[in-house]
Amino acid sequence: MERMYPPRLTPGPLPRELEEHLRGLITSEATPTIPVEAPFDATTIGHVPEGGQSCVDKAFSLAREAQRGWEDTPHATRRSIVRTFHSLVLKHRELLMDMVQLETGKNRAAAFDEVMDVASTARYYAARAEKLLTPRRRQGTIPVLSSTVEHRYPLGVIGQISPWNYPLTLAISDAIPALLAGNAVVSKPDERTPFTALLVTSLLYDAGLPRDIFHTVTGPGPVVGGAIAEHCDYLMFTGSTNTGRILGETAGRRLIGFSAELGGKNPLIIAEDADLDKAVDGAVHGTISNSGQLCVSIERIFVVGSMYPRFVDAYVQRLQSIRMEAGFDWDVEMGSLASQQQLDTVTRMVDEAVSKGAEVLTGGRARPDLGPYFYEPTVLTGVTKKMELYRHEVFGPVVYVEAVADLAEAIVYANDTDYGLNAGIFAARDTALAAAPLIRVGGVNINDSYSATWGNIDTPLGGAKDSGLSARHGEEGLLKYTQTQNISEQRYLQLRGPRSLKRKTYASLMTAGLKALAVMRR
Ligand code: ADP
């Protein structure tokens, strides 16, 4: 049954009734003591409980109990719940965007990206889940005699730990395929952005999801996240590489599957045959989107030869005219950083680079006149290996640009990183298509900085090297939440041959058989 929600939110504390409703969705008996801050003006919008081990224990026990019934629920019912959820997300989009903006300080267009992502993911997996999960006949080893079928069954209860930068998308988009595959989910949103996660979960319940199939526990990462990792049957994590390593160790010890999307130091290449206007537009988008607090945002730009001065002039000029502001207005192009901690990190890294000789082409300073955590889009050049931001992710609107001799050199620089998440290349189509596979990252955007690979959800997207493990999206994004089961039948004759056959004769016959199969190219 659908609840009544306020149509919009205003700056300041959440309406009391909404806050209480959302808090009621948390699996916790603890008192609400964690303040949730609005980065636009550093005011407190509400409080959530500081959950601990016992809340996680309870969430898993209820989820495990409920999951058995959910696994047996027909595909059509699960699909219909997700489709209704899709409609509710679009219906309540203004409220969702308000909540996202209140909790993160991002601009409205970036908040809409989250709404769009959740709706697209829901639609995509609702349409495909049943087919992906239907037992699939595979090729038998010996024609006629062997028959083999790939089955899939749900893993049980999936643990999900998500960050603050995309609190709507990352609270639910990875959970949707897990739910459609017949799993329950226990989720821990970041303690800085719990209300967005709870609001979208509320819509999922309104759409008909049984309450115990999806549990949210709020609280500190190492305590609540750590306990989830110890209980779950598969762990989906998005966050920092450091936390990813800690969780990966737990997953390894427990022998459970683990999917992690972690940090990046994403390169953008501008080739000599690129369309300058499009390249500038794409670079600006990749720099300022979500104030640069995006795993896939651009932090390094390599520009080939004669393109360099023209590109840098136009890019810097465009960044200087960005409309940066607090508020819900659609025309604002960049919002705030999300917290004091983010502002401190960005400031520290830029100041360190400048103190070691980097040149600031634009930006390089905070803007307290706009809000407590605003920071200007910043372009540096002359960045060297001595500077922390040469290799480490800033996670802010901070990019360095370098001129390179040719495309081959650009690719060498692009690959000179421990990360391997995302890259973009602006070039004539043939140039880009030839260069793209040579950039060793999980996603390469041709004539774009990151949206193409993120938005085309039929292809899996994951991080190479220190940027992650496994992938979201595509078939893999759902199948990873299932156990494969090989059900095979050998008719008339066992693969090991009849008992009466001498082993040596069997070996000769099989050798001849293997040769015949190779001739048949099977
Ligand atoms: P970020 O630097 O972007 O905040 P984190 O990796 O610290 O990235 O946080 C991402 C998510 O992981 C958050 O929900 C956070 O609370 C949680 N988290 C942080 N540390 C741990 C940990 N040791 N174990 C489990 N979860 C954690």
Coordinates of C-alpha atoms and ligand atoms in Angstrom, one line a residue:
M1 CA 0.0 0.0 0.0
E2 CA 1.4 3.4 -0.9
R3 CA 2.1 5.9 1.8
M4 CA 1.6 9.6 1.6
Y5 CA 4.9 11.5 1.3
P6 CA 5.5 15.3 1.3
P7 CA 5.9 16.4 -2.3
R8 CA 9.1 18.4 -1.6
L9 CA 11.5 19.1 1.1
T10 CA 12.9 22.4 2.3
P11 CA 16.3 23.2 3.8
G12 CA 16.5 22.5 7.5
P13 CA 15.3 19.5 9.6
L14 CA 13.2 16.8 7.9
P15 CA 9.5 17.0 8.6
R16 CA 9.0 15.2 11.9
E17 CA 6.6 12.6 10.5
L18 CA 8.8 11.7 7.6
E19 CA 11.9 11.4 9.8
E20 CA 10.0 9.1 12.2
H21 CA 8.7 6.9 9.4
L22 CA 12.1 6.5 7.9
R23 CA 13.7 5.8 11.2
G24 CA 11.1 3.1 11.8
L25 CA 12.5 1.2 8.8
I26 CA 15.9 0.7 10.4
T27 CA 16.5 -2.6 12.1
S28 CA 17.7 -1.3 15.4
E29 CA 16.6 -0.7 19.0
A30 CA 19.4 1.8 19.7
T31 CA 18.5 5.4 20.3
P32 CA 19.0 7.8 17.4
T33 CA 22.3 9.6 18.2
I34 CA 24.1 10.0 14.9
P35 CA 23.3 13.4 13.5
V36 CA 22.9 13.7 9.7
E37 CA 24.2 16.9 8.3
A38 CA 23.2 19.0 5.3
P39 CA 26.4 20.0 3.6
F40 CA 24.8 23.1 2.0
D41 CA 24.7 24.9 5.4
A42 CA 26.0 22.4 7.9
T43 CA 22.7 22.1 9.7
T44 CA 21.4 18.8 11.2
I45 CA 18.4 17.4 9.3
G46 CA 17.8 14.4 11.6
H47 CA 19.3 11.6 13.6
V48 CA 19.6 7.8 13.1
P49 CA 20.6 5.1 15.6
E50 CA 24.1 3.9 16.1
G51 CA 23.5 0.2 15.5
G52 CA 25.9 -2.5 16.4
Q53 CA 26.5 -6.2 16.3
S54 CA 23.1 -7.2 17.8
C55 CA 21.2 -5.2 15.2
V56 CA 23.0 -6.9 12.4
D57 CA 22.4 -10.3 14.1
K58 CA 18.7 -9.5 14.2
A59 CA 18.5 -8.3 10.6
F60 CA 20.2 -11.5 9.4
S61 CA 18.0 -13.8 11.4
L62 CA 14.8 -12.1 10.1
A63 CA 16.1 -11.9 6.6
R64 CA 17.1 -15.6 6.5
E65 CA 13.8 -16.7 7.7
A66 CA 11.9 -14.6 5.1
Q67 CA 14.3 -15.4 2.2
R68 CA 13.0 -19.0 1.9
G69 CA 9.5 -17.8 1.1
W70 CA 10.9 -15.1 -1.2
E71 CA 12.9 -17.7 -3.2
D72 CA 9.7 -19.6 -3.9
T73 CA 7.8 -16.5 -4.9
P74 CA 7.0 -16.6 -8.6
H75 CA 9.1 -14.5 -11.0
A76 CA 6.0 -12.7 -12.1
T77 CA 5.3 -11.4 -8.6
R78 CA 8.9 -10.3 -8.0
R79 CA 9.0 -8.6 -11.4
S80 CA 5.7 -6.8 -10.7
I81 CA 7.1 -5.4 -7.4
V82 CA 10.2 -4.1 -9.1
R83 CA 8.1 -2.5 -11.9
T84 CA 5.8 -0.8 -9.4
F85 CA 8.9 0.4 -7.6
H86 CA 10.1 1.8 -10.9
S87 CA 6.9 3.8 -11.2
L88 CA 7.1 5.0 -7.6
V89 CA 10.7 6.2 -8.0
L90 CA 9.7 8.3 -11.0
K91 CA 6.5 9.5 -9.3
H92 CA 8.4 10.7 -6.2
R93 CA 11.5 11.9 -8.1
E94 CA 11.3 15.5 -6.8
L95 CA 11.2 14.3 -3.2
L96 CA 14.1 11.8 -3.8
M97 CA 16.2 14.5 -5.4
D98 CA 15.5 16.9 -2.6
M99 CA 16.6 14.3 -0.1
V100 CA 19.8 13.4 -2.1
Q101 CA 20.7 17.1 -2.3
L102 CA 20.0 17.7 1.3
E103 CA 22.3 14.9 2.4
T104 CA 25.1 15.3 -0.1
G105 CA 25.1 19.0 -1.2
K106 CA 25.2 18.0 -4.8
N107 CA 23.5 19.9 -7.6
R108 CA 20.1 18.9 -8.9
A109 CA 21.2 17.5 -12.2
A110 CA 23.6 15.1 -10.4
A111 CA 20.7 14.1 -8.1
F112 CA 18.5 13.4 -11.2
D113 CA 21.3 11.1 -12.5
E114 CA 20.7 8.9 -9.5
V115 CA 16.9 8.8 -10.0
M116 CA 17.5 7.8 -13.7
D117 CA 20.0 5.2 -12.7
V118 CA 17.7 3.5 -10.2
A119 CA 14.8 3.5 -12.6
S120 CA 16.9 2.2 -15.5
T121 CA 18.4 -0.6 -13.4
A122 CA 14.9 -1.6 -12.1
R123 CA 13.5 -1.7 -15.6
Y124 CA 16.5 -3.5 -17.0
Y125 CA 16.6 -6.3 -14.5
A126 CA 12.8 -6.7 -14.2
A127 CA 12.7 -7.4 -17.9
R128 CA 15.6 -10.0 -17.8
A129 CA 15.7 -11.7 -14.5
E130 CA 13.4 -14.6 -15.3
K131 CA 15.2 -15.5 -18.5
L132 CA 18.6 -15.3 -16.8
L133 CA 17.4 -17.6 -14.1
T134 CA 15.7 -20.2 -16.2
P135 CA 17.7 -23.4 -16.4
R136 CA 19.8 -23.4 -19.5
R137 CA 20.6 -26.5 -21.6
R138 CA 24.3 -26.6 -22.3
Q139 CA 26.3 -28.7 -24.8
G140 CA 26.8 -32.3 -23.6
T141 CA 30.3 -33.7 -23.9
I142 CA 29.3 -36.8 -25.9
P143 CA 26.6 -36.1 -28.5
V144 CA 23.3 -38.0 -27.7
L145 CA 24.8 -39.7 -24.6
S146 CA 25.4 -36.6 -22.4
S147 CA 22.9 -34.0 -21.4
T148 CA 23.8 -31.1 -19.1
V149 CA 21.8 -28.1 -17.7
E150 CA 23.0 -25.0 -16.0
H151 CA 20.7 -24.2 -13.0
R152 CA 21.0 -21.2 -10.7
Y153 CA 19.7 -20.8 -7.2
P154 CA 19.9 -17.7 -4.9
L155 CA 22.8 -17.5 -2.5
G156 CA 20.6 -16.5 0.5
V157 CA 21.2 -13.1 2.2
I158 CA 23.3 -10.6 0.4
G159 CA 25.3 -8.0 2.4
Q160 CA 25.5 -4.5 0.9
I161 CA 27.7 -1.7 2.2
S162 CA 27.5 1.6 0.3
P163 CA 29.1 5.1 0.4
W164 CA 27.7 8.6 0.7
N165 CA 28.5 10.0 -2.8
Y166 CA 25.6 8.3 -4.7
P167 CA 23.4 7.5 -1.7
L168 CA 20.3 6.8 -3.8
T169 CA 21.8 4.7 -6.6
L170 CA 24.2 2.8 -4.5
A171 CA 21.6 2.0 -1.8
I172 CA 19.4 0.2 -4.2
S173 CA 20.6 -0.4 -7.7
D174 CA 22.9 -3.3 -6.7
A175 CA 20.2 -4.7 -4.5
I176 CA 17.5 -4.9 -7.2
P177 CA 19.1 -7.8 -9.2
A178 CA 19.9 -9.6 -5.9
L179 CA 16.2 -9.4 -4.9
L180 CA 15.0 -10.4 -8.3
A181 CA 17.2 -13.5 -8.1
G182 CA 15.4 -14.5 -4.9
N183 CA 17.8 -13.3 -2.3
A184 CA 17.2 -11.1 0.8
V185 CA 19.4 -8.1 1.5
V186 CA 20.9 -6.6 4.6
S187 CA 22.2 -3.1 3.8
K188 CA 24.3 -0.5 5.5
P189 CA 24.2 2.9 4.0
D190 CA 26.9 5.4 4.9
E191 CA 26.1 7.1 8.2
R192 CA 26.2 10.5 6.5
T193 CA 23.4 9.7 4.0
P194 CA 21.0 7.2 5.6
F195 CA 17.7 9.1 4.9
T196 CA 18.0 8.8 1.1
A197 CA 18.6 5.1 1.4
L198 CA 15.6 4.8 3.8
L199 CA 13.4 6.8 1.5
V200 CA 14.0 4.7 -1.5
T201 CA 13.6 1.5 0.6
S202 CA 10.3 2.8 1.8
L203 CA 9.2 3.0 -1.9
L204 CA 10.3 -0.6 -2.4
Y205 CA 8.1 -1.6 0.6
D206 CA 5.2 0.4 -0.9
A207 CA 5.7 -1.5 -4.1
G208 CA 5.0 -4.7 -2.2
L209 CA 8.4 -6.0 -1.1
P210 CA 7.9 -8.0 2.1
R211 CA 9.5 -6.0 4.9
D212 CA 11.9 -8.7 6.1
I213 CA 13.4 -9.3 2.7
F214 CA 15.4 -6.0 2.9
H215 CA 16.9 -4.7 6.1
T216 CA 18.7 -1.5 6.7
V217 CA 21.1 -1.1 9.7
T218 CA 22.7 2.2 10.4
G219 CA 25.9 2.8 12.3
P220 CA 29.7 3.0 12.1
G221 CA 31.3 1.3 9.1
P222 CA 33.8 -1.0 10.9
V223 CA 31.2 -2.1 13.4
V224 CA 28.0 -2.6 11.3
G225 CA 29.8 -3.1 7.9
G226 CA 32.2 -5.5 9.6
A227 CA 29.4 -7.5 11.1
I228 CA 27.5 -7.7 7.8
A229 CA 30.6 -9.1 6.1
E230 CA 30.8 -11.8 8.8
H231 CA 27.2 -12.9 8.3
C232 CA 26.3 -12.5 4.6
D233 CA 26.4 -15.1 1.8
Y234 CA 27.8 -12.6 -0.7
L235 CA 29.1 -9.1 -0.2
M236 CA 28.5 -6.1 -2.5
F237 CA 30.7 -3.1 -1.5
T238 CA 31.2 0.3 -3.0
G239 CA 33.8 2.6 -1.3
S240 CA 37.4 3.1 -0.8
T241 CA 40.2 0.7 -1.8
N242 CA 41.4 0.6 1.8
T243 CA 38.0 -0.6 3.1
G244 CA 37.7 -2.9 0.1
R245 CA 40.9 -4.7 1.1
I246 CA 39.7 -5.2 4.7
L247 CA 36.4 -6.6 3.5
G248 CA 38.1 -8.7 0.8
E249 CA 40.1 -10.4 3.6
T250 CA 36.9 -11.3 5.4
A251 CA 35.3 -12.5 2.2
G252 CA 38.4 -14.6 1.5
R253 CA 38.5 -16.2 5.0
R254 CA 34.7 -16.9 4.8
L255 CA 34.9 -18.1 1.2
I256 CA 32.0 -16.0 0.1
G257 CA 31.7 -14.0 -3.2
F258 CA 32.7 -10.4 -3.1
S259 CA 32.1 -7.6 -5.5
A260 CA 33.8 -4.3 -4.9
E261 CA 33.9 -1.0 -6.8
L262 CA 36.7 1.0 -5.4
G263 CA 38.8 4.1 -6.1
G264 CA 40.1 5.4 -9.4
K265 CA 42.6 7.9 -10.9
N266 CA 40.8 8.1 -14.1
P267 CA 42.4 9.4 -17.3
L268 CA 41.0 11.4 -20.2
I269 CA 42.9 11.4 -23.5
I270 CA 42.4 14.2 -26.0
A271 CA 43.8 13.1 -29.4
E272 CA 44.9 15.5 -32.1
D273 CA 41.9 14.6 -34.3
A274 CA 39.3 15.2 -31.4
D275 CA 36.4 17.6 -31.9
L276 CA 37.6 20.4 -29.6
D277 CA 34.2 21.6 -28.4
K278 CA 33.0 18.1 -27.6
A279 CA 36.3 17.4 -25.8
V280 CA 36.0 20.5 -23.6
D281 CA 32.4 19.8 -22.8
G282 CA 33.2 16.2 -21.9
A283 CA 36.2 17.2 -19.8
V284 CA 34.2 19.8 -17.9
H285 CA 31.4 17.2 -17.3
G286 CA 34.0 14.7 -16.0
T287 CA 35.5 17.2 -13.7
I288 CA 32.6 18.9 -12.0
S289 CA 30.0 16.1 -12.0
N290 CA 29.0 15.5 -8.3
S291 CA 31.8 18.0 -7.5
G292 CA 34.3 15.3 -8.6
Q293 CA 33.2 12.9 -5.8
L294 CA 32.6 10.1 -8.2
C295 CA 34.6 6.9 -8.5
V296 CA 34.6 7.3 -12.3
S297 CA 35.3 11.1 -12.5
I298 CA 38.3 12.4 -14.4
E299 CA 41.4 13.4 -12.5
R300 CA 44.1 13.3 -15.2
I301 CA 44.0 14.7 -18.7
F302 CA 46.6 14.0 -21.4
V303 CA 46.4 16.2 -24.5
V304 CA 48.2 15.3 -27.6
G305 CA 50.5 17.8 -29.4
S306 CA 49.1 20.9 -31.0
M307 CA 45.7 20.3 -29.3
Y308 CA 47.1 21.2 -25.9
P309 CA 47.0 25.0 -25.9
R310 CA 43.6 25.3 -27.5
F311 CA 42.1 22.6 -25.3
V312 CA 43.5 24.0 -22.0
D313 CA 42.4 27.6 -22.8
A314 CA 38.8 26.6 -23.6
Y315 CA 38.6 24.1 -20.7
V316 CA 39.9 26.5 -18.1
Q317 CA 37.6 29.3 -19.4
R318 CA 34.6 27.1 -19.3
L319 CA 35.4 26.0 -15.7
Q320 CA 35.7 29.6 -14.6
S321 CA 32.2 30.3 -15.8
I322 CA 30.6 27.3 -14.0
R323 CA 27.5 28.2 -11.9
M324 CA 28.3 26.9 -8.4
E325 CA 25.7 27.4 -5.7
A326 CA 23.8 25.8 -2.8
G327 CA 20.2 25.0 -3.5
F328 CA 17.6 23.0 -5.5
D329 CA 17.7 25.2 -8.7
W330 CA 18.2 23.1 -11.9
D331 CA 20.6 25.6 -13.5
V332 CA 23.3 25.2 -10.8
E333 CA 26.1 23.2 -12.5
M334 CA 28.1 22.2 -9.4
G335 CA 27.2 21.9 -5.8
S336 CA 29.2 21.5 -2.6
L337 CA 31.7 18.9 -1.4
A338 CA 29.9 16.6 1.0
S339 CA 31.6 17.2 4.3
Q340 CA 34.4 19.0 6.2
Q341 CA 36.4 15.8 5.8
Q342 CA 36.2 16.0 2.0
L343 CA 37.1 19.7 2.0
D344 CA 40.1 19.0 4.2
T345 CA 41.4 16.2 2.0
V346 CA 40.9 18.2 -1.2
T347 CA 42.5 21.3 0.3
R348 CA 45.5 19.3 1.7
M349 CA 46.2 17.6 -1.6
V350 CA 46.0 20.7 -3.8
D351 CA 48.1 22.7 -1.3
E352 CA 50.7 20.0 -1.1
A353 CA 51.0 19.9 -4.9
V354 CA 51.3 23.7 -5.2
S355 CA 53.9 23.8 -2.4
K356 CA 56.0 21.3 -4.5
G357 CA 55.7 23.4 -7.7
A358 CA 52.4 22.5 -9.4
E359 CA 50.9 25.5 -11.3
V360 CA 47.2 26.3 -10.7
L361 CA 45.5 27.2 -14.0
T362 CA 42.2 27.8 -12.3
G363 CA 40.6 27.2 -8.9
G364 CA 42.7 26.0 -6.0
R365 CA 40.6 27.4 -3.2
A366 CA 37.6 26.9 -1.0
R367 CA 34.5 29.1 -1.4
P368 CA 33.1 29.6 2.1
D369 CA 31.1 32.5 0.7
L370 CA 28.9 29.9 -1.1
G371 CA 28.6 27.3 1.7
P372 CA 30.9 25.7 4.3
Y373 CA 32.3 22.9 2.0
F374 CA 32.4 24.5 -1.4
Y375 CA 35.6 24.2 -3.4
E376 CA 36.3 25.6 -6.9
P377 CA 36.9 23.4 -9.9
T378 CA 40.6 23.2 -10.1
V379 CA 43.1 22.6 -12.9
L380 CA 46.8 22.0 -12.2
T381 CA 49.7 21.4 -14.5
G382 CA 53.3 20.5 -13.8
V383 CA 52.2 17.8 -11.4
T384 CA 55.1 15.4 -10.7
K385 CA 55.5 12.0 -8.9
K386 CA 56.6 13.8 -5.7
M387 CA 53.1 15.1 -5.2
E388 CA 50.4 13.0 -3.5
L389 CA 47.7 13.7 -6.1
Y390 CA 49.9 12.4 -8.9
R391 CA 48.9 8.9 -8.1
H392 CA 46.3 9.2 -5.3
E393 CA 42.6 9.8 -5.9
V394 CA 41.5 13.3 -4.7
F395 CA 37.8 12.7 -4.9
G396 CA 37.0 16.3 -5.6
P397 CA 36.8 18.7 -8.7
V398 CA 40.6 18.6 -9.1
V399 CA 42.3 17.6 -12.4
Y400 CA 45.8 17.9 -13.7
V401 CA 46.5 18.3 -17.4
E402 CA 49.7 17.4 -19.3
A403 CA 50.8 17.7 -22.9
V404 CA 52.0 14.5 -24.5
A405 CA 53.8 13.9 -27.8
D406 CA 51.4 11.4 -29.3
L407 CA 48.6 9.0 -28.6
A408 CA 50.9 6.1 -27.8
E409 CA 52.5 8.3 -25.0
A410 CA 49.1 9.3 -23.8
I411 CA 48.1 5.6 -23.4
V412 CA 51.4 4.9 -21.5
Y413 CA 50.6 7.7 -19.0
A414 CA 46.9 6.7 -18.7
N415 CA 48.0 3.2 -17.8
D416 CA 50.7 4.3 -15.3
T417 CA 48.5 4.0 -12.2
D418 CA 47.6 1.3 -9.6
Y419 CA 43.9 2.0 -10.4
G420 CA 41.9 0.8 -13.4
L421 CA 38.3 1.9 -13.2
N422 CA 37.4 4.4 -15.9
A423 CA 38.8 6.3 -18.9
G424 CA 37.6 8.6 -21.6
I425 CA 39.0 9.3 -25.0
F426 CA 38.1 12.1 -27.3
A427 CA 39.3 11.4 -30.9
A428 CA 38.0 10.7 -34.4
R429 CA 36.0 7.5 -34.1
D430 CA 38.5 5.2 -35.7
T431 CA 41.3 6.5 -33.6
A432 CA 39.3 6.1 -30.5
L433 CA 38.1 2.6 -31.3
A434 CA 41.7 1.5 -32.0
A435 CA 43.0 3.1 -28.8
A436 CA 40.2 2.2 -26.3
P437 CA 41.1 -1.5 -25.8
L438 CA 44.7 -0.5 -25.0
I439 CA 43.7 1.5 -21.9
R440 CA 43.7 -1.1 -19.0
V441 CA 40.5 -0.1 -17.2
G442 CA 37.1 -1.5 -16.6
G443 CA 35.3 1.0 -18.8
V444 CA 36.4 3.2 -21.7
N445 CA 34.1 6.0 -22.9
I446 CA 34.5 7.1 -26.5
N447 CA 33.9 10.8 -26.8
D448 CA 32.6 11.0 -23.3
S449 CA 34.1 11.0 -19.8
Y450 CA 32.1 8.4 -17.9
S451 CA 28.3 8.5 -18.6
A452 CA 28.4 6.2 -21.6
T453 CA 29.9 3.2 -19.8
W454 CA 27.7 3.8 -16.7
G455 CA 24.5 4.3 -18.6
N456 CA 24.9 1.3 -21.0
I457 CA 23.9 -1.2 -18.4
D458 CA 23.7 -4.3 -20.6
T459 CA 27.6 -4.5 -20.5
P460 CA 29.1 -5.4 -17.1
L461 CA 31.2 -2.6 -15.5
G462 CA 33.8 -3.2 -12.9
G463 CA 37.3 -2.0 -11.9
A464 CA 40.6 -3.5 -12.9
K465 CA 43.7 -3.5 -10.7
D466 CA 43.2 -1.7 -7.3
S467 CA 39.8 -0.4 -8.5
G468 CA 37.8 -3.5 -7.6
L469 CA 36.7 -7.0 -8.1
S470 CA 33.8 -8.5 -10.1
A471 CA 31.3 -6.1 -11.8
R472 CA 27.8 -4.6 -11.7
H473 CA 25.4 -4.3 -14.6
G474 CA 24.8 -6.8 -17.4
E475 CA 24.1 -10.5 -16.8
E476 CA 26.9 -10.7 -14.4
G477 CA 25.3 -8.0 -12.2
L478 CA 22.5 -10.5 -11.4
L479 CA 24.2 -13.9 -11.9
K480 CA 26.8 -13.1 -9.3
Y481 CA 24.1 -13.3 -6.6
T482 CA 23.4 -16.9 -7.6
Q483 CA 25.0 -20.3 -7.2
T484 CA 25.6 -22.1 -10.4
Q485 CA 24.5 -25.7 -10.3
N486 CA 25.5 -28.2 -13.0
I487 CA 22.9 -30.9 -13.3
S488 CA 24.1 -33.5 -15.8
E489 CA 22.9 -36.8 -17.0
Q490 CA 24.8 -39.5 -18.8
R491 CA 22.5 -41.7 -20.8
Y492 CA 23.1 -45.3 -21.8
L493 CA 26.8 -45.2 -21.1
Q494 CA 28.8 -43.6 -18.3
L495 CA 31.6 -41.2 -19.3
R496 CA 34.0 -43.7 -17.5
G497 CA 32.8 -46.4 -19.9
P498 CA 31.2 -49.8 -19.1
R499 CA 32.7 -51.6 -16.1
S500 CA 33.6 -54.6 -18.3
L501 CA 35.9 -52.5 -20.5
K502 CA 39.6 -52.7 -19.7
R503 CA 41.0 -49.3 -18.7
K504 CA 43.7 -49.5 -21.4
T505 CA 41.1 -50.2 -24.1
Y506 CA 38.9 -47.4 -22.6
A507 CA 41.9 -45.0 -22.8
S508 CA 42.5 -45.9 -26.5
L509 CA 38.8 -45.5 -27.4
M510 CA 38.6 -42.2 -25.6
T511 CA 41.7 -40.9 -27.3
A512 CA 40.1 -41.7 -30.7
G513 CA 36.9 -40.1 -29.5
L514 CA 38.7 -36.9 -28.5
K515 CA 40.4 -36.7 -31.9
A516 CA 37.0 -37.2 -33.6
L517 CA 35.4 -34.4 -31.5
A518 CA 38.3 -32.1 -32.5
V519 CA 37.7 -32.8 -36.2
M520 CA 34.0 -32.1 -35.6
R521 CA 35.2 -28.8 -33.9
R522 CA 33.0 -29.5 -30.9
Ligands
ADP1 P1 34.7 6.7 1.7 O1 36.2 7.1 1.9 O2 34.2 7.0 0.4 O3 33.9 7.2 2.8 P2 34.7 4.1 2.9 O4 35.3 2.9 2.3 O5 35.3 4.7 4.1 O6 34.7 5.2 1.7 O7 33.2 4.0 3.2 C1 32.3 3.3 2.3 C2 31.3 2.5 3.2 O8 32.0 1.5 3.9 C3 30.5 3.3 4.2 O9 29.2 2.8 4.4 C4 31.4 3.1 5.5 O10 30.6 3.3 6.7 C5 31.8 1.6 5.3 N1 33.0 1.2 6.0 C6 34.0 2.0 6.3 N2 35.0 1.3 7.0 C7 34.5 0.0 7.0 C8 35.0 -1.2 7.6 N3 36.2 -1.3 8.2 N4 34.3 -2.3 7.4 C9 33.1 -2.3 6.8 N5 32.5 -1.2 6.3 C10 33.2 0.0 6.4

